PDB file of C-alpha atoms in Angstrom:
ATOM      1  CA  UNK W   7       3.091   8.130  32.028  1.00  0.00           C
ATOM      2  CA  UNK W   8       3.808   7.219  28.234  1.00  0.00           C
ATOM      3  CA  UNK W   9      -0.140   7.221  27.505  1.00  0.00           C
ATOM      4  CA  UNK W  10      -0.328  10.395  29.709  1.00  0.00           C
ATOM      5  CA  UNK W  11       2.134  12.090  26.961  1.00  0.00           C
ATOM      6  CA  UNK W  12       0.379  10.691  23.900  1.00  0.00           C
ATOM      7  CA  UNK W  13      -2.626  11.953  24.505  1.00  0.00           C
ATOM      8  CA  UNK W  14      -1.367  15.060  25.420  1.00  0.00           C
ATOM      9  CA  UNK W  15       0.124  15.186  22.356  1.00  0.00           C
ATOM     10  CA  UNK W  16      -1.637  13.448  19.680  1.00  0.00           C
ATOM     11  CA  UNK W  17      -2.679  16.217  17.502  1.00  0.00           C
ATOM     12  CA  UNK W  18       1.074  16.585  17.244  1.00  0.00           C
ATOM     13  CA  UNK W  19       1.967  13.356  16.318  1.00  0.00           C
ATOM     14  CA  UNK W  20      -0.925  13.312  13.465  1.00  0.00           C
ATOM     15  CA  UNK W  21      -0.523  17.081  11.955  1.00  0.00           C
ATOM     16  CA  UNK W  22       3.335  16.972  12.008  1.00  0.00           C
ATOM     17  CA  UNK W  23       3.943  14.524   9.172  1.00  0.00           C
ATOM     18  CA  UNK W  24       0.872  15.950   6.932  1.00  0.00           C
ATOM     19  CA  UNK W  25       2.352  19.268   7.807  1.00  0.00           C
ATOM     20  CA  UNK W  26       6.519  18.436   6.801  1.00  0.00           C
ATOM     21  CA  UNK W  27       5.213  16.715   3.937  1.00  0.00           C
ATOM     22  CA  UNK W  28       2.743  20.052   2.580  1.00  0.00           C
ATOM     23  CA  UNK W  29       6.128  21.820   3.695  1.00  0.00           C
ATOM     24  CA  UNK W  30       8.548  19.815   0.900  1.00  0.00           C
ATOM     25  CA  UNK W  31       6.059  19.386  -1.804  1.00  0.00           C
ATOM     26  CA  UNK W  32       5.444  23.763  -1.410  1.00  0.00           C
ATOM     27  CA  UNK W  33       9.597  24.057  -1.669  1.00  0.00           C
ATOM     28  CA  UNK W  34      10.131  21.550  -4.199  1.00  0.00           C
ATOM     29  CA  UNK W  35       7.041  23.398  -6.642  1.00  0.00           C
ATOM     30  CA  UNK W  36       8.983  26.886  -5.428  1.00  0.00           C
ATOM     31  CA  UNK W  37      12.261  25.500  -6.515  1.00  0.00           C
ATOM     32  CA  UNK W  38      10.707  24.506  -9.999  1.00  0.00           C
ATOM     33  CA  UNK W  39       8.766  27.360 -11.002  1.00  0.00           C
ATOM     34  CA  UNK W  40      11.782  29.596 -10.172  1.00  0.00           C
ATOM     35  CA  UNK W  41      14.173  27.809 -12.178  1.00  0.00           C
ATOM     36  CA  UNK W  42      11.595  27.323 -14.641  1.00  0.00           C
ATOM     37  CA  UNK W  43      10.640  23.626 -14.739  1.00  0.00           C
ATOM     38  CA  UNK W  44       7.418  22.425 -15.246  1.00  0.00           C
ATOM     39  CA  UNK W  45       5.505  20.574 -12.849  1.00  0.00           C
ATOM     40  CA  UNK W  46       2.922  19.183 -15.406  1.00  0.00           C
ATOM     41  CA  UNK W  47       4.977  17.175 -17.969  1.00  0.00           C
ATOM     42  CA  UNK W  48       3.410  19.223 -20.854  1.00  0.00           C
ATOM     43  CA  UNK W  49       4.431  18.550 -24.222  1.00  0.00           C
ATOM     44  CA  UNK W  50       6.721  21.555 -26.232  1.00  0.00           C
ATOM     45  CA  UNK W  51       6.029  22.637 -29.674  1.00  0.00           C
ATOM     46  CA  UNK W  52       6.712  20.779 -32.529  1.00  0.00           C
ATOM     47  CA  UNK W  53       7.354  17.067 -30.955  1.00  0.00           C
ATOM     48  CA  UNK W  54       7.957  14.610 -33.965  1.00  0.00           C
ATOM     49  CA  UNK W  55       8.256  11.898 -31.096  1.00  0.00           C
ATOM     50  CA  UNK W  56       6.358  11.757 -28.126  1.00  0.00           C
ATOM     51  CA  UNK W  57       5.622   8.712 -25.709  1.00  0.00           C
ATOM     52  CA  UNK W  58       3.990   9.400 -22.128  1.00  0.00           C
ATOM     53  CA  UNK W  59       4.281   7.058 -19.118  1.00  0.00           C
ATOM     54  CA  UNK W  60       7.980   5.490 -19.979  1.00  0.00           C
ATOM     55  CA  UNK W  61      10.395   4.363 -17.552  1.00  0.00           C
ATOM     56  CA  UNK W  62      14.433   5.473 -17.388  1.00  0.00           C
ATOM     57  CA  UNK W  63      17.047   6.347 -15.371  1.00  0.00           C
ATOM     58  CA  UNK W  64      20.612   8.214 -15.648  1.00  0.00           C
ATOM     59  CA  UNK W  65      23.336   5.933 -15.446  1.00  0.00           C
ATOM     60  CA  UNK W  66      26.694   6.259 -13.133  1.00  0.00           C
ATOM     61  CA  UNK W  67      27.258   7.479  -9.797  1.00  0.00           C
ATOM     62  CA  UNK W  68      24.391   6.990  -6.720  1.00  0.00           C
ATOM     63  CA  UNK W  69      21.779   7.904  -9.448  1.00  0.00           C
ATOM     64  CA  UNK W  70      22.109   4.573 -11.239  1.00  0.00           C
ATOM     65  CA  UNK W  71      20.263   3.200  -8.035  1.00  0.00           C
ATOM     66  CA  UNK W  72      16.859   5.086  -8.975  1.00  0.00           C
ATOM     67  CA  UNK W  73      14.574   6.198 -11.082  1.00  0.00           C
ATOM     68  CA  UNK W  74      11.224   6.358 -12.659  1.00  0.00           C
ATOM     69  CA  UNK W  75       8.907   3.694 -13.411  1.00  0.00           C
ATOM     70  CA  UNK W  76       6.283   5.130 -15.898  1.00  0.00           C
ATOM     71  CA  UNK W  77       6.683   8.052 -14.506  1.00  0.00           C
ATOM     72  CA  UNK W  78       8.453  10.072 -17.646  1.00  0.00           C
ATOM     73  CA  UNK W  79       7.592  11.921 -20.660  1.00  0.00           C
ATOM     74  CA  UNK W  80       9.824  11.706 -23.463  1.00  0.00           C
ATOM     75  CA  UNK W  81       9.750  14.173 -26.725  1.00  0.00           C
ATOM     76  CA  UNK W  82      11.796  14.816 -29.309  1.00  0.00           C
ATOM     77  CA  UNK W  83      11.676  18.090 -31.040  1.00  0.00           C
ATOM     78  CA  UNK W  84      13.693  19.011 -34.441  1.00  0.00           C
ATOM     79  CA  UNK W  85      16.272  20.402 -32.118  1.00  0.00           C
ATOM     80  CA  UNK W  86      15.997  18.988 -28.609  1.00  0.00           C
ATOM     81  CA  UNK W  87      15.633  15.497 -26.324  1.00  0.00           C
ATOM     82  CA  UNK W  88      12.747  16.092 -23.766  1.00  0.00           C
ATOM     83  CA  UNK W  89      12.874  14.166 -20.954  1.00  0.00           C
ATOM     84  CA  UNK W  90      10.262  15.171 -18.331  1.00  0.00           C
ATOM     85  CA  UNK W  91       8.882  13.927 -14.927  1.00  0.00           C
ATOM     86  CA  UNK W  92       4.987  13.486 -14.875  1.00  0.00           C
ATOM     87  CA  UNK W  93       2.994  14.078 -12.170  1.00  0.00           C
ATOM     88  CA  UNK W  94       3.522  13.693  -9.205  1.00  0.00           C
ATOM     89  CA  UNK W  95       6.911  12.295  -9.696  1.00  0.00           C
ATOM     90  CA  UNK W  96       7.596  15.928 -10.471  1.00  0.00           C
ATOM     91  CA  UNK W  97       7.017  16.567  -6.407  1.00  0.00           C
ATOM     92  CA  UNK W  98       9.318  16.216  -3.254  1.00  0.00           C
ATOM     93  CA  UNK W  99      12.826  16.949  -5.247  1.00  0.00           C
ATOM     94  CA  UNK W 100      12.585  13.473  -7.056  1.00  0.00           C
ATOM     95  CA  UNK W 101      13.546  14.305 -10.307  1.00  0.00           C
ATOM     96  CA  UNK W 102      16.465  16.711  -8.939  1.00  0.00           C
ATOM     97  CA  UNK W 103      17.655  13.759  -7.044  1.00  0.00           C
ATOM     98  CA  UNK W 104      17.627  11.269  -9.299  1.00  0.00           C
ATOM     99  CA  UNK W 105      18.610  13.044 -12.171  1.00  0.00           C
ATOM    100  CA  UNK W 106      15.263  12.734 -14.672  1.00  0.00           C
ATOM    101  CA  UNK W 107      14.813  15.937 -15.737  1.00  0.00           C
ATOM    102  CA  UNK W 108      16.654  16.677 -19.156  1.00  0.00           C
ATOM    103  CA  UNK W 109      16.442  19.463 -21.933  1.00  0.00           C
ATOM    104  CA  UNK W 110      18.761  18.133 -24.118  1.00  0.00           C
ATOM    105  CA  UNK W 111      20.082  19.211 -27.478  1.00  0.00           C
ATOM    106  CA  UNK W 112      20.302  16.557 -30.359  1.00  0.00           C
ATOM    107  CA  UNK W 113      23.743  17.948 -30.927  1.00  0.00           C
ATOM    108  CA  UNK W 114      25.158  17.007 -27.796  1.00  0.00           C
ATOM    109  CA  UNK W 115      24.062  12.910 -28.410  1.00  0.00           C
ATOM    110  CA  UNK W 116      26.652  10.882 -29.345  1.00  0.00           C
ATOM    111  CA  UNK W 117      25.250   7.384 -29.751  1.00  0.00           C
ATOM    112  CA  UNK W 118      22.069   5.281 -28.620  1.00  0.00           C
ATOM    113  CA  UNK W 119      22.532   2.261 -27.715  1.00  0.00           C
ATOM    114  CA  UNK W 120      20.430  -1.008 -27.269  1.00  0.00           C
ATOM    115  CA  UNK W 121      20.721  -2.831 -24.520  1.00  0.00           C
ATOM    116  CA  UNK W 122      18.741  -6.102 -23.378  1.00  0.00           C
ATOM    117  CA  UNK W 123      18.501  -7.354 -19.769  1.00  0.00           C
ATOM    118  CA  UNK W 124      17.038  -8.426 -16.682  1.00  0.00           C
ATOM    119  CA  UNK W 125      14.190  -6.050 -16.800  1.00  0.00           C
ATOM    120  CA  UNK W 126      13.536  -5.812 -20.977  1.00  0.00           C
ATOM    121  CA  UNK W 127      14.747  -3.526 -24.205  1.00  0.00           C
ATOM    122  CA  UNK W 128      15.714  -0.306 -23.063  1.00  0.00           C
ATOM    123  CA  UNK W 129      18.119   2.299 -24.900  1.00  0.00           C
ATOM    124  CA  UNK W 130      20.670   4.149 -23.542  1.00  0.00           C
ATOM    125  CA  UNK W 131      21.441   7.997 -24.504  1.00  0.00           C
ATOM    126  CA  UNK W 132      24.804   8.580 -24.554  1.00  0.00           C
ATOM    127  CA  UNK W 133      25.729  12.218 -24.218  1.00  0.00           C
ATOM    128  CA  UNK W 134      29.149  14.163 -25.344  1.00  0.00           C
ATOM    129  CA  UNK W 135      29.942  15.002 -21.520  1.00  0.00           C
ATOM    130  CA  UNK W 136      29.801  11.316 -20.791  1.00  0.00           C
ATOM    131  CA  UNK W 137      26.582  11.207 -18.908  1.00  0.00           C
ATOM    132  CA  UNK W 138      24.514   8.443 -20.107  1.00  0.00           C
ATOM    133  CA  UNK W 139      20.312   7.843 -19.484  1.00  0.00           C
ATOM    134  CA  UNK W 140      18.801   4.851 -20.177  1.00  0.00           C
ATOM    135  CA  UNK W 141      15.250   4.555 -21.451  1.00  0.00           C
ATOM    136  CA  UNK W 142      13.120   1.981 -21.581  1.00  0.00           C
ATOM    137  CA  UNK W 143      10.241   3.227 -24.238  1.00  0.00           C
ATOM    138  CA  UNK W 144       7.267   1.460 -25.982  1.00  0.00           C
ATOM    139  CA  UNK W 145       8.638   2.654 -29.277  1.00  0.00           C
ATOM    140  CA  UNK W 146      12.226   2.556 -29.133  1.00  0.00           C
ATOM    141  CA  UNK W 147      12.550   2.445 -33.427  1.00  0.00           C
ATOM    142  CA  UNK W 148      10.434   5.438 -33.618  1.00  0.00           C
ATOM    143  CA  UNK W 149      12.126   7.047 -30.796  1.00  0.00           C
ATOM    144  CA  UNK W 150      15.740   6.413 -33.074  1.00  0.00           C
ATOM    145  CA  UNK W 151      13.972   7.139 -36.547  1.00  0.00           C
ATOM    146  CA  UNK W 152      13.049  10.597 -34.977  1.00  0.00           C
ATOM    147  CA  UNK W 153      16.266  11.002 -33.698  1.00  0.00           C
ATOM    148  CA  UNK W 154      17.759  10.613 -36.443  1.00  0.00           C
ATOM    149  CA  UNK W 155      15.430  12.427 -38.676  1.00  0.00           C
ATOM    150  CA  UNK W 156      15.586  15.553 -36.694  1.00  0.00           C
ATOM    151  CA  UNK W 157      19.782  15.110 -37.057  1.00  0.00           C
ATOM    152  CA  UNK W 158      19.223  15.625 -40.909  1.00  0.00           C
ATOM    153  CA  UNK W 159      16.931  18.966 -40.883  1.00  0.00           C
TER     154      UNK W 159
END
């Protein structure tokens, strides 16, 4: 009886996933383009920092429990903190649910701070509205000297 139904239905149980799965990735590129992310982490004009392929997460709440694992872009512009999801991570609402999709003016950055642990050097962004990310870069002194070289133009 159970084989019966599983052959009757087993181009059901093999198109259905691929199928939901086309279904999210289509919404979640909809949902970008509309409210006008990128899906390609492509770099903006005039980066005096850029590293590809780093690591970070935003810290506090449910979103401290995820994250990206070389899986980020992160730029720094005279006048803005880039932090952008390469892809695919860019797919299936990730960075919207874990928070790893920033645009981020210098002006709002109240300190970075270093921070050791389990896992290596990472920094960690605080912001004026209290939100903090953490970032673990390749270049975390050229990340701060651009930082803070941008904060004197």
């Amino acid at each position: 009886m159970i084989d019966a139904f599983v052959e009757r239905h087993a181009l059901f149980f093999v198109f259905f996933p691929l199928v939901w799965i086309g279904a999210i990735v289509t919404a979640s590129v909809v949902f970008r383009r509309h409210r006008g992310k990128r899906i390609f982490a492509t770099s903006p004009d005039g980066c005096i920092f850029e590293e590809n392929r780093t690591s970070g997460r935003e810290l506090g709440g449910i979103r401290a429990l995820g994250g990206a694992s070389n899986a980020l872009k992160v730029c720094v512009t005279r006048d803005t903190l880039y932090v952008l999801p390469c892809f695919p991570f860019s797919l299936m609402f990730m960075p919207e649910i874990w928070g790893l999709d920033h645009e981020i003016k210098l002006r709002r950055i109240q300190t970075i701070e270093d921070r050791s642990g389990l896992f290596g050097h990472s920094l960690v962004v605080h912001l004026a509205d209290d939100k903090r990310i953490e970032l673990r870069l390749r270049d975390p002194d050229g990340f701060q000297h651009a930082i803070q070289a941008a904060g004197r133009t």
